[in-house]
């Protein structure tokens, strides 16, 4: 496996292989969200899903993914009339592989406990009393997740670029703008519904 395969598997693997990998990733994303009590508000945004059952968490994940696929499919059709739904779906689903590790690592690093500890000491207007190992864990978590989110967005872009054959810098800027705006809109609207 070379760097090209790692950052653009869409040019290496068949659409059926990518769909199978993406579908398995989607199932694992639902399972990991359930066990970490996390709900997916949009493509790259998660919040606490405490108290939600498996069906509700599954609906949040599925709605977020379908919304992203439809949004990018519409944009892809504007750029290239021959854009296929399966290629956009593969781009969205495969881009969730790094996100899966982000969701799991949230529990491994016990980020919820660290966040509560910091917010409680901040509310008391005193310096946070944080163990140095906790601070190192929080720093490693933040850095690793930043890399994973960038990698996820890179996979999404490369999948979209392969599916639509975009080349102009204006199209790339429009893709980034529409994707980020779409993520923001979804994470504002989706939590308004109780699933």
PDB file of C-alpha atoms in Angstrom:
ATOM      1  CA  UNK A   1       0.000   0.000   0.000  1.00  0.00           C
ATOM      2  CA  UNK A   2       1.392   3.393  -0.968  1.00  0.00           C
ATOM      3  CA  UNK A   3       0.466   6.980  -0.031  1.00  0.00           C
ATOM      4  CA  UNK A   4      -1.766   7.300  -3.090  1.00  0.00           C
ATOM      5  CA  UNK A   5      -3.877   4.371  -1.904  1.00  0.00           C
ATOM      6  CA  UNK A   6      -4.033   5.740   1.631  1.00  0.00           C
ATOM      7  CA  UNK A   7      -5.229   9.201   0.619  1.00  0.00           C
ATOM      8  CA  UNK A   8      -7.202   8.310  -2.505  1.00  0.00           C
ATOM      9  CA  UNK A   9      -8.511   4.735  -2.334  1.00  0.00           C
ATOM     10  CA  UNK A  10     -11.210   5.756  -4.834  1.00  0.00           C
ATOM     11  CA  UNK A  11      -8.802   5.495  -7.743  1.00  0.00           C
ATOM     12  CA  UNK A  12      -7.485   2.103  -6.593  1.00  0.00           C
ATOM     13  CA  UNK A  13     -10.488   0.029  -5.486  1.00  0.00           C
ATOM     14  CA  UNK A  14     -13.712  -0.863  -7.280  1.00  0.00           C
ATOM     15  CA  UNK A  15     -16.971   0.858  -6.379  1.00  0.00           C
ATOM     16  CA  UNK A  16     -18.350  -2.392  -4.921  1.00  0.00           C
ATOM     17  CA  UNK A  17     -15.325  -2.869  -2.660  1.00  0.00           C
ATOM     18  CA  UNK A  18     -15.543   0.750  -1.501  1.00  0.00           C
ATOM     19  CA  UNK A  19     -19.282   0.413  -0.868  1.00  0.00           C
ATOM     20  CA  UNK A  20     -18.709  -2.736   1.199  1.00  0.00           C
ATOM     21  CA  UNK A  21     -15.947  -1.049   3.237  1.00  0.00           C
ATOM     22  CA  UNK A  22     -18.079   2.086   3.654  1.00  0.00           C
ATOM     23  CA  UNK A  23     -21.152   0.123   4.709  1.00  0.00           C
ATOM     24  CA  UNK A  24     -19.174  -1.817   7.321  1.00  0.00           C
ATOM     25  CA  UNK A  25     -17.745   1.488   8.546  1.00  0.00           C
ATOM     26  CA  UNK A  26     -21.280   2.891   8.848  1.00  0.00           C
ATOM     27  CA  UNK A  27     -22.386  -0.089  10.936  1.00  0.00           C
ATOM     28  CA  UNK A  28     -19.330   0.214  13.202  1.00  0.00           C
ATOM     29  CA  UNK A  29     -19.967   3.961  13.498  1.00  0.00           C
ATOM     30  CA  UNK A  30     -23.497   3.274  14.749  1.00  0.00           C
ATOM     31  CA  UNK A  31     -22.241   0.648  17.213  1.00  0.00           C
ATOM     32  CA  UNK A  32     -19.430   2.864  18.506  1.00  0.00           C
ATOM     33  CA  UNK A  33     -21.799   5.832  18.874  1.00  0.00           C
ATOM     34  CA  UNK A  34     -24.175   3.637  20.854  1.00  0.00           C
ATOM     35  CA  UNK A  35     -21.518   2.286  23.210  1.00  0.00           C
ATOM     36  CA  UNK A  36     -19.934   5.707  23.717  1.00  0.00           C
ATOM     37  CA  UNK A  37     -23.374   7.363  24.069  1.00  0.00           C
ATOM     38  CA  UNK A  38     -22.559   9.809  21.285  1.00  0.00           C
ATOM     39  CA  UNK A  39     -24.923  11.132  18.648  1.00  0.00           C
ATOM     40  CA  UNK A  40     -23.865  12.255  15.190  1.00  0.00           C
ATOM     41  CA  UNK A  41     -25.259  15.741  14.522  1.00  0.00           C
ATOM     42  CA  UNK A  42     -23.654  16.067  11.089  1.00  0.00           C
ATOM     43  CA  UNK A  43     -20.833  14.624   9.021  1.00  0.00           C
ATOM     44  CA  UNK A  44     -17.969  15.692  11.307  1.00  0.00           C
ATOM     45  CA  UNK A  45     -19.834  16.759  14.432  1.00  0.00           C
ATOM     46  CA  UNK A  46     -20.795  14.690  17.465  1.00  0.00           C
ATOM     47  CA  UNK A  47     -22.439  15.527  20.769  1.00  0.00           C
ATOM     48  CA  UNK A  48     -23.596  13.681  23.856  1.00  0.00           C
ATOM     49  CA  UNK A  49     -26.221  11.053  23.164  1.00  0.00           C
ATOM     50  CA  UNK A  50     -26.666  10.036  26.767  1.00  0.00           C
ATOM     51  CA  UNK A  51     -29.929   8.208  27.323  1.00  0.00           C
ATOM     52  CA  UNK A  52     -30.570   7.555  23.629  1.00  0.00           C
ATOM     53  CA  UNK A  53     -31.378   4.033  22.509  1.00  0.00           C
ATOM     54  CA  UNK A  54     -29.805   2.195  19.582  1.00  0.00           C
ATOM     55  CA  UNK A  55     -32.619   3.127  17.184  1.00  0.00           C
ATOM     56  CA  UNK A  56     -32.279   6.861  17.927  1.00  0.00           C
ATOM     57  CA  UNK A  57     -28.504   6.809  17.585  1.00  0.00           C
ATOM     58  CA  UNK A  58     -28.812   4.827  14.347  1.00  0.00           C
ATOM     59  CA  UNK A  59     -31.258   7.403  12.965  1.00  0.00           C
ATOM     60  CA  UNK A  60     -28.907  10.286  13.810  1.00  0.00           C
ATOM     61  CA  UNK A  61     -26.014   8.561  12.026  1.00  0.00           C
ATOM     62  CA  UNK A  62     -28.101   7.548   9.012  1.00  0.00           C
ATOM     63  CA  UNK A  63     -29.717  10.973   8.598  1.00  0.00           C
ATOM     64  CA  UNK A  64     -26.330  12.701   8.844  1.00  0.00           C
ATOM     65  CA  UNK A  65     -24.792  10.390   6.245  1.00  0.00           C
ATOM     66  CA  UNK A  66     -27.758  10.492   3.843  1.00  0.00           C
ATOM     67  CA  UNK A  67     -27.917  14.289   4.139  1.00  0.00           C
ATOM     68  CA  UNK A  68     -24.207  14.560   3.238  1.00  0.00           C
ATOM     69  CA  UNK A  69     -24.590  12.149   0.316  1.00  0.00           C
ATOM     70  CA  UNK A  70     -27.578  14.040  -1.122  1.00  0.00           C
ATOM     71  CA  UNK A  71     -25.932  17.436  -0.626  1.00  0.00           C
ATOM     72  CA  UNK A  72     -22.711  16.379  -2.349  1.00  0.00           C
ATOM     73  CA  UNK A  73     -24.564  14.443  -5.042  1.00  0.00           C
ATOM     74  CA  UNK A  74     -26.507  17.602  -5.914  1.00  0.00           C
ATOM     75  CA  UNK A  75     -23.290  19.617  -6.040  1.00  0.00           C
ATOM     76  CA  UNK A  76     -21.602  16.879  -8.059  1.00  0.00           C
ATOM     77  CA  UNK A  77     -24.413  16.927 -10.621  1.00  0.00           C
ATOM     78  CA  UNK A  78     -23.924  20.675 -11.015  1.00  0.00           C
ATOM     79  CA  UNK A  79     -20.208  20.168 -11.696  1.00  0.00           C
ATOM     80  CA  UNK A  80     -20.559  17.055 -13.843  1.00  0.00           C
ATOM     81  CA  UNK A  81     -23.848  15.620 -15.133  1.00  0.00           C
ATOM     82  CA  UNK A  82     -22.336  12.096 -15.167  1.00  0.00           C
ATOM     83  CA  UNK A  83     -21.706  12.067 -11.402  1.00  0.00           C
ATOM     84  CA  UNK A  84     -23.023   8.802  -9.949  1.00  0.00           C
ATOM     85  CA  UNK A  85     -24.744   8.457  -6.590  1.00  0.00           C
ATOM     86  CA  UNK A  86     -22.703   5.364  -5.664  1.00  0.00           C
ATOM     87  CA  UNK A  87     -19.425   7.283  -6.065  1.00  0.00           C
ATOM     88  CA  UNK A  88     -20.595  10.109  -3.794  1.00  0.00           C
ATOM     89  CA  UNK A  89     -21.953   7.594  -1.253  1.00  0.00           C
ATOM     90  CA  UNK A  90     -18.580   5.823  -1.282  1.00  0.00           C
ATOM     91  CA  UNK A  91     -16.776   9.131  -0.696  1.00  0.00           C
ATOM     92  CA  UNK A  92     -18.981   9.970   2.294  1.00  0.00           C
ATOM     93  CA  UNK A  93     -18.898   6.479   3.821  1.00  0.00           C
ATOM     94  CA  UNK A  94     -15.165   5.853   3.382  1.00  0.00           C
ATOM     95  CA  UNK A  95     -14.383   9.313   4.795  1.00  0.00           C
ATOM     96  CA  UNK A  96     -15.969   8.124   8.056  1.00  0.00           C
ATOM     97  CA  UNK A  97     -13.203   5.585   8.753  1.00  0.00           C
ATOM     98  CA  UNK A  98     -11.016   8.140  10.591  1.00  0.00           C
ATOM     99  CA  UNK A  99     -14.124   9.535  12.312  1.00  0.00           C
ATOM    100  CA  UNK A 100     -14.795   6.082  13.725  1.00  0.00           C
ATOM    101  CA  UNK A 101     -11.456   6.229  15.552  1.00  0.00           C
ATOM    102  CA  UNK A 102     -12.328   9.693  16.867  1.00  0.00           C
ATOM    103  CA  UNK A 103     -15.560   8.427  18.413  1.00  0.00           C
ATOM    104  CA  UNK A 104     -13.827   5.443  20.016  1.00  0.00           C
ATOM    105  CA  UNK A 105     -10.901   7.518  21.315  1.00  0.00           C
ATOM    106  CA  UNK A 106     -13.331   9.853  23.103  1.00  0.00           C
ATOM    107  CA  UNK A 107     -14.133   6.999  25.496  1.00  0.00           C
ATOM    108  CA  UNK A 108     -10.560   5.700  25.670  1.00  0.00           C
ATOM    109  CA  UNK A 109      -9.229   9.084  26.803  1.00  0.00           C
ATOM    110  CA  UNK A 110     -12.288   9.704  29.022  1.00  0.00           C
ATOM    111  CA  UNK A 111     -12.727  13.160  27.516  1.00  0.00           C
ATOM    112  CA  UNK A 112     -16.088  13.666  29.209  1.00  0.00           C
ATOM    113  CA  UNK A 113     -14.513  13.405  32.672  1.00  0.00           C
ATOM    114  CA  UNK A 114     -11.660  15.745  31.740  1.00  0.00           C
ATOM    115  CA  UNK A 115     -14.075  18.294  30.264  1.00  0.00           C
ATOM    116  CA  UNK A 116     -16.250  18.247  33.382  1.00  0.00           C
ATOM    117  CA  UNK A 117     -13.198  18.638  35.613  1.00  0.00           C
ATOM    118  CA  UNK A 118     -11.964  21.652  33.640  1.00  0.00           C
ATOM    119  CA  UNK A 119     -15.390  23.319  33.494  1.00  0.00           C
ATOM    120  CA  UNK A 120     -15.976  22.864  37.241  1.00  0.00           C
ATOM    121  CA  UNK A 121     -12.659  24.419  38.210  1.00  0.00           C
ATOM    122  CA  UNK A 122     -13.147  27.217  35.665  1.00  0.00           C
ATOM    123  CA  UNK A 123     -16.573  27.997  37.141  1.00  0.00           C
ATOM    124  CA  UNK A 124     -14.976  28.309  40.570  1.00  0.00           C
ATOM    125  CA  UNK A 125     -12.558  30.932  39.140  1.00  0.00           C
ATOM    126  CA  UNK A 126      -9.431  29.085  40.131  1.00  0.00           C
ATOM    127  CA  UNK A 127      -6.645  27.412  38.213  1.00  0.00           C
ATOM    128  CA  UNK A 128      -7.658  23.956  36.999  1.00  0.00           C
ATOM    129  CA  UNK A 129      -6.311  21.175  39.186  1.00  0.00           C
ATOM    130  CA  UNK A 130      -5.487  18.688  36.462  1.00  0.00           C
ATOM    131  CA  UNK A 131      -3.162  15.746  36.714  1.00  0.00           C
ATOM    132  CA  UNK A 132      -0.200  16.075  34.318  1.00  0.00           C
ATOM    133  CA  UNK A 133      -1.042  12.692  32.789  1.00  0.00           C
ATOM    134  CA  UNK A 134      -4.597  13.892  32.151  1.00  0.00           C
ATOM    135  CA  UNK A 135      -3.236  17.017  30.494  1.00  0.00           C
ATOM    136  CA  UNK A 136      -0.927  14.929  28.309  1.00  0.00           C
ATOM    137  CA  UNK A 137      -3.854  12.628  27.423  1.00  0.00           C
ATOM    138  CA  UNK A 138      -6.013  15.618  26.505  1.00  0.00           C
ATOM    139  CA  UNK A 139      -3.239  17.094  24.342  1.00  0.00           C
ATOM    140  CA  UNK A 140      -2.591  13.788  22.559  1.00  0.00           C
ATOM    141  CA  UNK A 141      -6.333  13.309  22.041  1.00  0.00           C
ATOM    142  CA  UNK A 142      -6.769  16.803  20.582  1.00  0.00           C
ATOM    143  CA  UNK A 143      -3.771  16.494  18.251  1.00  0.00           C
ATOM    144  CA  UNK A 144      -4.667  12.976  17.081  1.00  0.00           C
ATOM    145  CA  UNK A 145      -8.270  13.963  16.438  1.00  0.00           C
ATOM    146  CA  UNK A 146      -7.240  17.032  14.490  1.00  0.00           C
ATOM    147  CA  UNK A 147      -5.164  14.776  12.230  1.00  0.00           C
ATOM    148  CA  UNK A 148      -8.059  12.310  11.892  1.00  0.00           C
ATOM    149  CA  UNK A 149     -10.524  15.072  10.964  1.00  0.00           C
ATOM    150  CA  UNK A 150      -8.123  16.456   8.348  1.00  0.00           C
ATOM    151  CA  UNK A 151      -7.638  12.939   6.996  1.00  0.00           C
ATOM    152  CA  UNK A 152     -11.415  12.400   6.891  1.00  0.00           C
ATOM    153  CA  UNK A 153     -11.929  15.652   4.984  1.00  0.00           C
ATOM    154  CA  UNK A 154      -9.082  14.698   2.610  1.00  0.00           C
ATOM    155  CA  UNK A 155     -10.762  11.360   1.878  1.00  0.00           C
ATOM    156  CA  UNK A 156     -14.091  13.123   1.326  1.00  0.00           C
ATOM    157  CA  UNK A 157     -12.509  15.633  -1.046  1.00  0.00           C
ATOM    158  CA  UNK A 158     -10.551  13.008  -2.989  1.00  0.00           C
ATOM    159  CA  UNK A 159     -13.653  10.837  -3.323  1.00  0.00           C
ATOM    160  CA  UNK A 160     -15.717  13.799  -4.510  1.00  0.00           C
ATOM    161  CA  UNK A 161     -12.959  14.890  -6.891  1.00  0.00           C
ATOM    162  CA  UNK A 162     -12.716  11.382  -8.365  1.00  0.00           C
ATOM    163  CA  UNK A 163     -16.513  11.118  -8.693  1.00  0.00           C
ATOM    164  CA  UNK A 164     -16.978  14.516 -10.344  1.00  0.00           C
ATOM    165  CA  UNK A 165     -13.628  14.973 -12.093  1.00  0.00           C
ATOM    166  CA  UNK A 166     -13.306  18.562 -10.838  1.00  0.00           C
ATOM    167  CA  UNK A 167     -10.057  20.338 -11.595  1.00  0.00           C
ATOM    168  CA  UNK A 168     -10.618  24.096 -11.318  1.00  0.00           C
ATOM    169  CA  UNK A 169      -9.671  25.847  -8.097  1.00  0.00           C
ATOM    170  CA  UNK A 170     -13.062  27.612  -8.082  1.00  0.00           C
ATOM    171  CA  UNK A 171     -14.823  24.243  -7.965  1.00  0.00           C
ATOM    172  CA  UNK A 172     -12.600  23.143  -5.076  1.00  0.00           C
ATOM    173  CA  UNK A 173     -13.440  26.327  -3.142  1.00  0.00           C
ATOM    174  CA  UNK A 174     -17.171  25.819  -3.826  1.00  0.00           C
ATOM    175  CA  UNK A 175     -16.899  22.185  -2.663  1.00  0.00           C
ATOM    176  CA  UNK A 176     -15.217  23.232   0.603  1.00  0.00           C
ATOM    177  CA  UNK A 177     -17.732  26.043   1.199  1.00  0.00           C
ATOM    178  CA  UNK A 178     -20.814  23.932   0.456  1.00  0.00           C
ATOM    179  CA  UNK A 179     -19.519  21.005   2.543  1.00  0.00           C
ATOM    180  CA  UNK A 180     -18.686  23.132   5.593  1.00  0.00           C
ATOM    181  CA  UNK A 181     -21.937  25.099   5.306  1.00  0.00           C
ATOM    182  CA  UNK A 182     -23.877  21.846   4.900  1.00  0.00           C
ATOM    183  CA  UNK A 183     -22.221  20.385   8.006  1.00  0.00           C
ATOM    184  CA  UNK A 184     -23.067  23.528   9.980  1.00  0.00           C
ATOM    185  CA  UNK A 185     -26.709  23.555   8.827  1.00  0.00           C
ATOM    186  CA  UNK A 186     -27.140  19.859   9.661  1.00  0.00           C
ATOM    187  CA  UNK A 187     -25.650  20.216  13.132  1.00  0.00           C
ATOM    188  CA  UNK A 188     -27.991  23.121  13.849  1.00  0.00           C
ATOM    189  CA  UNK A 189     -31.175  21.555  12.480  1.00  0.00           C
ATOM    190  CA  UNK A 190     -30.824  17.843  13.296  1.00  0.00           C
ATOM    191  CA  UNK A 191     -30.632  18.208  17.111  1.00  0.00           C
ATOM    192  CA  UNK A 192     -33.956  20.090  17.022  1.00  0.00           C
ATOM    193  CA  UNK A 193     -35.714  16.798  16.306  1.00  0.00           C
ATOM    194  CA  UNK A 194     -36.069  14.208  19.020  1.00  0.00           C
ATOM    195  CA  UNK A 195     -35.472  10.888  17.331  1.00  0.00           C
TER     196      UNK A 195
END
